[in-house]
Amino acid sequence: MSAHYVLTLGCPDRTGIVARIAAFLSDAGGWITEAAYHADPDTNWFFTRQVVRADSLSFGLEELRDRFATLAAELGADADWRVSDTAQPGRVVILVSKEGHCLYDLLGRYAGNDLPMEVRAVIGNHKDLESITAAHGIPFHYVPFPGPGEDKTASFEEVRRLVDAEDPDAIVLAKFMQIVPDWLCERWAGRAINIHHSFLPSFVGGRPYHQAAERGVKLVGATCHYVTAELDAGPIIEQDVIRVDHSDAVTDMVLKGRDIEKVVLARGLRWHLEDRVLVHGNKTVVFH
Amino acid sequence: MSAHYVLTLGCPDRTGIVARIAAFLSDAGGWITEAAYHADPDTNWFFTRQVVRADSLSFGLEELRDRFATLAAELGADADWRVSDTAQPGRVVILVSKEGHCLYDLLGRYAGNDLPMEVRAVIGNHKDLESITAAHGIPFHYVPFPGPGEDKTASFEEVRRLVDAEDPDAIVLAKFMQIVPDWLCERWAGRAINIHHSFLPSFVGGRPYHQAAERGVKLVGATCHYVTAELDAGPIIEQDVIRVDHSDAVTDMVLKGRDIEKVVLARGLRWHLEDRVLVHGNKTVVFH
Amino acid sequence: MSAHYVLTLGCPDRTGIVARIAAFLSDAGGWITEAAYHADPDTNWFFTRQVVRADSLSFGLEELRDRFATLAAELGADADWRVSDTAQPGRVVILVSKEGHCLYDLLGRYAGNDLPMEVRAVIGNHKDLESITAAHGIPFHYVPFPGPGEDKTASFEEVRRLVDAEDPDAIVLAKFMQIVPDWLCERWAGRAINIHHSFLPSFVGGRPYHQAAERGVKLVGATCHYVTAELDAGPIIEQDVIRVDHSDAVTDMVLKGRDIEKVVLARGLRWHLEDRVLVHGNKTVVFH
Amino acid sequence: MSAHYVLTLGCPDRTGIVARIAAFLSDAGGWITEAAYHADPDTNWFFTRQVVRADSLSFGLEELRDRFATLAAELGADADWRVSDTAQPGRVVILVSKEGHCLYDLLGRYAGNDLPMEVRAVIGNHKDLESITAAHGIPFHYVPFPGPGEDKTASFEEVRRLVDAEDPDAIVLAKFMQIVPDWLCERWAGRAINIHHSFLPSFVGGRPYHQAAERGVKLVGATCHYVTAELDAGPIIEQDVIRVDHSDAVTDMVLKGRDIEKVVLARGLRWHLEDRVLVHGNKTVVFH
């Protein structure tokens, strides 16, 4: 597939924005292959994502970025815009613990070239997933964490150092099972993606399948969301559910839920990497 | 379809129950067309639902009931058993307010003979749905309710009188929008079925679609459950969800959600009427 | 909701179309509330749907239509464009036979104001659904049809006369169960919508649930499509499925399938009425 | 989890079978943890699956098998019965070609102990998936195949030799992309499981996603089925679908479809390994 540039922008809504952006691209000779818009009537905010063929423009990525920055400023977008190049796969770091289903799934997709990403490193607070990571030729960093109630700052600082060294576009918490401290949530805002094994806002926090079994629900779910300081309350990117019934013990729910966790995380990550997700307050606009 | 008898039972689990019940039916010449079992390891409780051809037995419904009562007592089932006749459609009373989509749906199914029920009456605290009820030849009772904050006891007493006069197998709250008082929940325990427009336990109480929009969820749901004193917390019979996205305003969610509310209520009611639902604590076993 | 104008267009793809259309609307002061685009790389065809607030334009519907006609011609759209007014509900005629679930569903939605339509008439080749139609205050026309193998031309001619008298935007075959002759398919091209009770292209033609049961499939489906001369082969608007298993006899599949038929037809009809469906060859672009 | 024995049986239906089997297990002291029945009215055939706790019996697996064989014979089950031990994971051989998503998925589940199986070998007609197989410590056998039109008998004979050497309970065609000859279908009858990337019976044979795109369907599917001599026509174990739309090119359908192929294959394989699938003619009874 030939290279494309992806432009996204969020700004106050008013008449003529679509025309301004379209004219901007048209004047540059841009061949638009995808264009999506959304106007939120509640907040009066406008969102767009445009994809143009790189070879249709008479100039390169940096020039496009400069020009679009000017337009974005005029439209009042502040920092809320982005231009990326589909020829540059997103840089990804994955955080794991012991449970491997999400990592195995992501690595399988990586091996099959199914996601536009380069996995730079996997970081684990246990060594269980070191060998499969190595089998894929990816560096694995083991960062031991102290037990419950002890100060985890040093461990998180080490994780931060390892993550930031890769300058990642996405930090994926693939069943990391550690609550990220506020200062790190803030630092990674808009880039740290978590998979929670419930249909949020149901069953926030620990042992959601146990909570689900206790309540007797007929579906269990999974939620992919951006990590924010408030636990399991960040902007939701994607959710899905799978049917369970009275015959499913918690262990069965865990097993069935994994299939949903894997696809929900993979979809959320894909959309993030393809710049399809625009965050607005605590909600997302997902152009898919 | 020839008539069948449906036997359900819940009792403490132990070795040999299946054999006892099977032998009981076999000795009576019972031709079993459906048989389902469930053993709950957490509570060590046993559940079964059996369907036999009425014409395979050498005796009638009352005799079967008497004999099964004896067996149930031996198995420690107390009152937790039931024998019903599929030739006898369930007696149903429907409670409504202004919103008609669930009533229209149930009446459409009734007209098409899709549910094993006889709708005895519709009771509304508004008159909006009187004419469609009348068009189906069903009595409509208008029971005005006082406004918020006022004492609704007299109105609920009148509803109770009208409902109980029909001796219903199911009392369906089809968007009734009134919180049933504890004394009435208790009276109708195991027979009053509500449809709540969220995927419980998310978004309990009022305006769940507004809550869903506020949280930015990617699916909205509906839950059919038995009415209990604690609001929206009764045993769940059925749930389902439908996809929404950022472009769906609350009004769109309401519209999409209706399609889920209708089918979830209809499924839950069907299973209740077919004696497929066994309540155990605050959870259900649904043999479908 | 305030009135909006909906503009749709399909034309050969080339650079600058988005800008042209955006500028056209912007110059007219148009406040765009929805905008969707699609470029089909296989056929090199471009599709768009735009929604503008009626009160943002300094002129009316006819003037907008005139101006857009000129633009469409310049873009090579020929007749493949449309401007409609959301304040004008679509005119709908429904064709039925004996089976009522789709009609009941549509009338329930009509009563609840859930679809942007005015049901002008219901035409049946049996009288079974006359009374429910009358209960909704809609004219019912009974047009008897000869049996299999006999010439049905006169009956179809009478149906055509009754339909065309209403100048409908949509002719809905809601379980009509008669194969529409080619001349009538052609006359109603792009307006006649059928619901077929299978996941097409599986199980074309008669008794699809019997075919499904015979094959032992684990899901049954429904397909809403435009009627064309080739049976069950027209452009697909919407499809969905529902799970079945070995315990479902054909009669159970019929029952479960109805729930899917109803929602698939309602969704397809909604999208057609909201001008979200653009036909291209034997496929559809659906902007939802 | 403690060990359980799983008993399955299919035989002509008649009164008293349930009682016979239940008494058989009860007399042996069997603690039943799961029991499922199905009676097919069309063929008048009876099916059951029972699970008993191994430690509840006073004798072992061989004795149970002997006794059950006698009962099965009395019930006319011929060879259509089976007793297995959940403590013995199923022996599995996987056949692959170049495409790895299903293999990666199965190996991930294997690593996570999610499926009751022991993967004995992977056989490929290309070497692409050798290293991931080796990373899981599983033998990989490369069996080159001649091109289209040439005689593949020798290659299939070699595959057969390698497969049969493992005496597998399941032979999984995980995107094997070679049409298995009749003699091998027969040899592996009831054990060879294929994943086909369409919702059968739609789009039999090659390039189903191309066929799907051509037809303009709104959902694409996957089907897990037993391999039989007639291509893609064997008994269906499981199917599922995923939504696509006009914006999905064939390559997008391939990508989306993979997620369905993986879960459908994994579910089908699980049910096969757990002895939940009983084949009857060209259909399956799946007790889940």
Short mmCIF file of C-alpha atoms in Angstrom, two decimals, chain C:
data_model
loop_
_atom_site.label_atom_id
_atom_site.label_comp_id
_atom_site.label_asym_id
_atom_site.label_seq_id
_atom_site.Cartn_x
_atom_site.Cartn_y
_atom_site.Cartn_z
CA MET C 1 -35.46 18.94 15.87
CA SER C 2 -34.95 21.70 13.37
CA ALA C 3 -35.21 20.86 9.68
CA HIS C 4 -32.16 19.75 7.77
CA TYR C 5 -31.43 19.20 4.11
CA VAL C 6 -29.71 16.01 3.09
CA LEU C 7 -27.54 16.00 -0.02
CA THR C 8 -26.21 12.81 -1.55
CA LEU C 9 -24.09 12.31 -4.61
CA GLY C 10 -22.11 9.65 -6.45
CA CYS C 11 -19.69 10.54 -9.21
CA PRO C 12 -16.32 9.60 -10.72
CA ASP C 13 -13.55 10.15 -8.20
CA ARG C 14 -10.85 12.78 -8.72
CA THR C 15 -8.91 15.29 -6.69
CA GLY C 16 -10.83 18.24 -5.31
CA ILE C 17 -14.38 16.94 -5.14
CA VAL C 18 -14.57 17.24 -1.37
CA ALA C 19 -13.32 20.82 -1.62
CA ARG C 20 -15.82 21.63 -4.36
CA ILE C 21 -18.79 20.37 -2.38
CA ALA C 22 -17.55 21.89 0.86
CA ALA C 23 -17.01 25.25 -0.81
CA PHE C 24 -20.44 25.03 -2.42
CA LEU C 25 -22.08 24.57 0.97
CA SER C 26 -19.84 27.04 2.73
CA ASP C 27 -20.54 29.76 0.15
CA ALA C 28 -24.23 29.26 0.78
CA GLY C 29 -23.68 29.67 4.52
CA GLY C 30 -24.49 26.00 5.11
CA TRP C 31 -23.93 24.74 8.64
CA ILE C 32 -22.91 21.11 8.11
CA THR C 33 -24.07 18.79 10.89
CA GLU C 34 -23.05 15.52 9.24
CA ALA C 35 -20.64 14.79 6.41
CA ALA C 36 -19.61 11.40 5.13
CA TYR C 37 -17.45 10.38 2.21
CA HIS C 38 -16.42 7.18 0.53
CA ALA C 39 -14.10 6.56 -2.37
CA ASP C 40 -14.28 3.13 -3.96
CA PRO C 41 -10.82 2.25 -5.28
CA ASP C 42 -12.09 -0.62 -7.44
CA THR C 43 -14.51 1.41 -9.51
CA ASN C 44 -12.87 4.78 -8.83
CA TRP C 45 -16.19 6.19 -7.74
CA PHE C 46 -16.85 8.83 -5.12
CA PHE C 47 -19.83 9.01 -2.77
CA THR C 48 -20.90 11.60 -0.26
CA ARG C 49 -23.75 12.48 2.04
CA GLN C 50 -24.00 15.89 3.67
CA VAL C 51 -26.51 17.25 6.11
CA VAL C 52 -26.97 20.99 6.55
CA ARG C 53 -29.25 22.98 8.80
CA ALA C 54 -32.08 24.39 6.71
CA ASP C 55 -32.06 27.67 8.63
CA SER C 56 -28.38 28.24 7.90
CA LEU C 57 -29.05 28.76 4.18
CA SER C 58 -30.27 32.04 2.76
CA PHE C 59 -32.50 30.23 0.27
CA GLY C 60 -34.94 27.32 0.19
CA LEU C 61 -35.08 23.72 -0.88
CA GLU C 62 -35.82 24.35 -4.56
CA GLU C 63 -32.99 26.80 -4.95
CA LEU C 64 -30.62 24.37 -3.17
CA ARG C 65 -31.75 21.62 -5.49
CA ASP C 66 -31.18 23.78 -8.55
CA ARG C 67 -27.74 24.82 -7.48
CA PHE C 68 -26.73 21.32 -6.44
CA ALA C 69 -27.97 19.99 -9.78
CA THR C 70 -25.50 22.25 -11.52
CA LEU C 71 -22.65 21.13 -9.31
CA ALA C 72 -23.62 17.48 -9.71
CA ALA C 73 -23.60 17.84 -13.48
CA GLU C 74 -20.14 19.40 -13.38
CA LEU C 75 -18.93 16.48 -11.28
CA GLY C 76 -20.39 13.97 -13.72
CA ALA C 77 -23.00 12.66 -11.30
CA ASP C 78 -25.75 12.49 -13.93
CA ALA C 79 -28.92 11.46 -12.11
CA ASP C 80 -26.99 10.04 -9.20
CA TRP C 81 -27.66 12.82 -6.68
CA ARG C 82 -30.49 13.85 -4.42
CA VAL C 83 -31.53 16.64 -2.09
CA SER C 84 -34.18 15.98 0.51
CA ASP C 85 -35.77 17.75 3.44
CA THR C 86 -35.90 15.99 6.80
CA ALA C 87 -39.06 17.96 7.60
CA GLN C 88 -40.81 15.91 4.92
CA PRO C 89 -41.31 12.34 6.12
CA GLY C 90 -40.89 9.68 3.46
CA ARG C 91 -44.06 8.33 1.85
CA VAL C 92 -44.29 4.59 2.43
CA VAL C 93 -46.49 1.81 1.08
CA ILE C 94 -46.26 -1.61 2.69
CA LEU C 95 -47.04 -4.88 0.92
CA VAL C 96 -48.03 -7.85 3.07
CA SER C 97 -49.48 -11.32 2.91
CA LYS C 98 -50.60 -13.31 5.97
CA GLU C 99 -47.60 -13.16 8.24
CA GLY C 100 -47.77 -10.09 10.42
CA HIS C 101 -44.64 -9.72 12.53
CA CYS C 102 -42.90 -7.22 10.24
CA LEU C 103 -46.05 -5.16 9.75
CA TYR C 104 -46.80 -5.10 13.47
CA ASP C 105 -43.24 -3.98 14.09
CA LEU C 106 -43.35 -1.22 11.50
CA LEU C 107 -46.71 0.02 12.73
CA GLY C 108 -45.44 0.03 16.31
CA ARG C 109 -42.50 2.15 15.22
CA TYR C 110 -44.83 4.37 13.22
CA ALA C 111 -47.06 4.87 16.24
CA GLY C 112 -44.02 5.72 18.34
CA ASN C 113 -42.77 8.16 15.72
CA ASP C 114 -39.56 6.14 15.49
CA LEU C 115 -39.20 6.23 11.72
CA PRO C 116 -39.23 9.36 9.52
CA MET C 117 -42.15 8.13 7.45
CA GLU C 118 -45.79 8.49 6.63
CA VAL C 119 -47.42 5.15 5.93
CA ARG C 120 -49.79 5.92 3.08
CA ALA C 121 -51.26 2.46 2.59
CA VAL C 122 -50.94 -1.23 3.29
CA ILE C 123 -51.72 -3.66 0.49
CA GLY C 124 -52.34 -7.33 1.19
CA ASN C 125 -53.08 -10.37 -0.90
CA HIS C 126 -54.91 -11.69 2.15
CA LYS C 127 -57.16 -9.90 4.61
CA ASP C 128 -55.44 -11.14 7.77
CA LEU C 129 -53.73 -7.84 8.48
CA GLU C 130 -56.59 -5.54 7.60
CA SER C 131 -57.81 -4.88 11.12
CA ILE C 132 -54.44 -3.98 12.68
CA THR C 133 -53.84 -1.65 9.75
CA ALA C 134 -57.20 -0.03 10.30
CA ALA C 135 -56.48 0.30 14.02
CA HIS C 136 -53.59 2.55 13.05
CA GLY C 137 -55.84 4.61 10.82
CA ILE C 138 -54.13 3.51 7.62
CA PRO C 139 -55.98 2.47 4.45
CA PHE C 140 -55.76 -1.26 3.70
CA HIS C 141 -56.23 -2.51 0.16
CA TYR C 142 -57.03 -6.13 -0.47
CA VAL C 143 -55.76 -7.43 -3.79
CA PRO C 144 -56.45 -11.14 -4.24
CA PHE C 145 -53.80 -13.15 -6.08
CA PRO C 146 -54.37 -16.27 -8.16
CA GLY C 147 -52.76 -19.53 -7.07
CA PRO C 148 -49.36 -20.92 -8.08
CA GLY C 149 -48.89 -21.36 -11.79
CA GLU C 150 -51.66 -18.95 -12.76
CA ASP C 151 -51.13 -15.57 -14.37
CA LYS C 152 -50.69 -12.91 -11.72
CA THR C 153 -50.31 -9.96 -14.06
CA ALA C 154 -53.70 -8.45 -13.32
CA SER C 155 -53.10 -8.62 -9.61
CA PHE C 156 -49.69 -7.04 -9.92
CA GLU C 157 -51.12 -4.38 -12.19
CA GLU C 158 -53.67 -3.55 -9.52
CA VAL C 159 -50.96 -3.44 -6.85
CA ARG C 160 -48.90 -1.17 -9.07
CA ARG C 161 -51.84 1.18 -9.56
CA LEU C 162 -52.49 1.40 -5.82
CA VAL C 163 -48.81 1.85 -5.01
CA ASP C 164 -48.08 4.42 -7.67
CA ALA C 165 -51.10 6.44 -6.63
CA GLU C 166 -49.24 7.22 -3.43
CA ASP C 167 -46.02 8.23 -5.20
CA PRO C 168 -44.03 6.48 -2.47
CA ASP C 169 -40.40 6.98 -1.51
CA ALA C 170 -40.33 3.41 -0.29
CA ILE C 171 -42.31 0.30 -1.16
CA VAL C 172 -41.74 -2.19 1.62
CA LEU C 173 -42.27 -5.89 0.98
CA ALA C 174 -42.92 -6.90 4.57
CA LYS C 175 -43.21 -10.66 4.06
CA PHE C 176 -45.17 -10.19 0.84
CA MET C 177 -44.25 -13.71 -0.32
CA GLN C 178 -44.93 -12.99 -3.98
CA ILE C 179 -42.18 -12.77 -6.58
CA VAL C 180 -42.36 -9.32 -8.11
CA PRO C 181 -42.27 -9.46 -11.95
CA ASP C 182 -39.38 -7.87 -13.79
CA TRP C 183 -41.37 -4.98 -15.21
CA LEU C 184 -42.41 -3.96 -11.73
CA CYS C 185 -38.90 -4.40 -10.29
CA GLU C 186 -37.69 -2.02 -12.94
CA ARG C 187 -40.43 0.50 -12.32
CA TRP C 188 -39.75 0.53 -8.59
CA ALA C 189 -35.96 0.29 -8.89
CA GLY C 190 -34.20 1.75 -5.86
CA ARG C 191 -37.45 2.14 -3.94
CA ALA C 192 -38.72 -1.42 -3.38
CA ILE C 193 -37.22 -2.95 -0.26
CA ASN C 194 -37.54 -6.61 0.66
CA ILE C 195 -36.77 -8.57 3.80
CA HIS C 196 -35.49 -12.07 3.12
CA HIS C 197 -35.30 -14.55 5.97
CA SER C 198 -31.77 -15.78 5.44
CA PHE C 199 -28.24 -14.48 5.48
CA LEU C 200 -27.95 -14.03 1.72
CA PRO C 201 -26.47 -15.35 -0.48
CA SER C 202 -27.17 -18.48 1.59
CA PHE C 203 -30.61 -20.00 1.13
CA VAL C 204 -32.02 -18.02 -1.77
CA GLY C 205 -35.66 -18.59 -2.60
CA GLY C 206 -38.30 -20.47 -0.68
CA ARG C 207 -38.25 -21.97 2.79
CA PRO C 208 -34.83 -20.68 3.86
CA TYR C 209 -35.30 -21.83 7.46
CA HIS C 210 -35.90 -25.34 6.22
CA GLN C 211 -32.73 -25.08 4.16
CA ALA C 212 -30.87 -23.77 7.20
CA ALA C 213 -32.08 -26.59 9.41
CA GLU C 214 -31.18 -29.10 6.73
CA ARG C 215 -27.63 -27.77 6.54
CA GLY C 216 -27.22 -27.60 10.29
CA VAL C 217 -26.03 -23.98 10.48
CA LYS C 218 -25.38 -22.43 13.88
CA LEU C 219 -26.73 -18.98 13.03
CA VAL C 220 -29.76 -17.91 11.03
CA GLY C 221 -29.98 -14.52 9.42
CA ALA C 222 -32.06 -11.95 7.63
CA THR C 223 -31.25 -9.65 4.75
CA CYS C 224 -32.84 -6.37 3.73
CA HIS C 225 -32.21 -5.60 0.08
CA TYR C 226 -33.49 -3.68 -2.88
CA VAL C 227 -35.73 -5.70 -5.13
CA THR C 228 -34.30 -6.47 -8.54
CA ALA C 229 -35.28 -8.81 -11.33
CA GLU C 230 -32.98 -11.56 -10.12
CA LEU C 231 -34.59 -13.20 -7.08
CA ASP C 232 -32.96 -12.31 -3.72
CA ALA C 233 -29.94 -10.93 -5.54
CA GLY C 234 -30.47 -7.16 -5.27
CA PRO C 235 -28.13 -4.73 -3.48
CA ILE C 236 -27.94 -5.59 0.21
CA ILE C 237 -28.74 -2.77 2.63
CA GLU C 238 -28.44 -4.60 5.95
CA GLN C 239 -28.02 -8.08 7.40
CA ASP C 240 -27.90 -9.62 10.81
CA VAL C 241 -27.91 -13.06 12.40
CA ILE C 242 -29.12 -14.82 15.52
CA ARG C 243 -27.74 -17.94 17.14
CA VAL C 244 -29.54 -21.27 16.86
CA ASP C 245 -28.49 -24.76 17.86
CA HIS C 246 -29.37 -28.42 17.45
CA SER C 247 -32.35 -28.07 19.75
CA ASP C 248 -34.03 -25.57 17.43
CA ALA C 249 -36.55 -27.15 15.13
CA VAL C 250 -37.59 -25.24 12.03
CA THR C 251 -40.47 -23.72 13.98
CA ASP C 252 -38.01 -22.40 16.57
CA MET C 253 -35.82 -20.96 13.85
CA VAL C 254 -38.84 -19.23 12.39
CA LEU C 255 -39.62 -17.71 15.77
CA LYS C 256 -36.06 -16.61 16.50
CA GLY C 257 -35.59 -15.41 12.96
CA ARG C 258 -38.55 -13.07 13.22
CA ASP C 259 -36.72 -10.92 15.73
CA ILE C 260 -33.90 -10.49 13.27
CA GLU C 261 -36.18 -9.91 10.30
CA LYS C 262 -37.93 -7.10 12.13
CA VAL C 263 -34.85 -5.16 13.14
CA VAL C 264 -33.02 -5.71 9.88
CA LEU C 265 -36.00 -4.45 7.89
CA ALA C 266 -36.51 -1.49 10.20
CA ARG C 267 -32.83 -0.51 10.02
CA GLY C 268 -32.73 -0.87 6.25
CA LEU C 269 -35.90 1.16 5.84
CA ARG C 270 -34.63 3.87 8.20
CA TRP C 271 -31.38 4.23 6.29
CA HIS C 272 -33.23 4.34 2.99
CA LEU C 273 -35.62 7.00 4.28
CA GLU C 274 -32.79 9.04 5.72
CA ASP C 275 -31.00 8.94 2.35
CA ARG C 276 -28.10 7.03 3.86
CA VAL C 277 -28.07 4.36 1.16
CA LEU C 278 -26.35 4.97 -2.17
CA VAL C 279 -26.60 2.17 -4.68
CA HIS C 280 -23.59 1.47 -6.86
CA GLY C 281 -23.92 -1.44 -9.24
CA ASN C 282 -25.16 -4.33 -7.17
CA LYS C 283 -23.75 -3.02 -3.91
CA THR C 284 -24.65 -0.29 -1.48
CA VAL C 285 -22.77 2.41 0.33
CA VAL C 286 -24.54 2.94 3.64
CA PHE C 287 -23.51 6.02 5.61
CA HIS C 288 -24.60 5.33 9.17
#
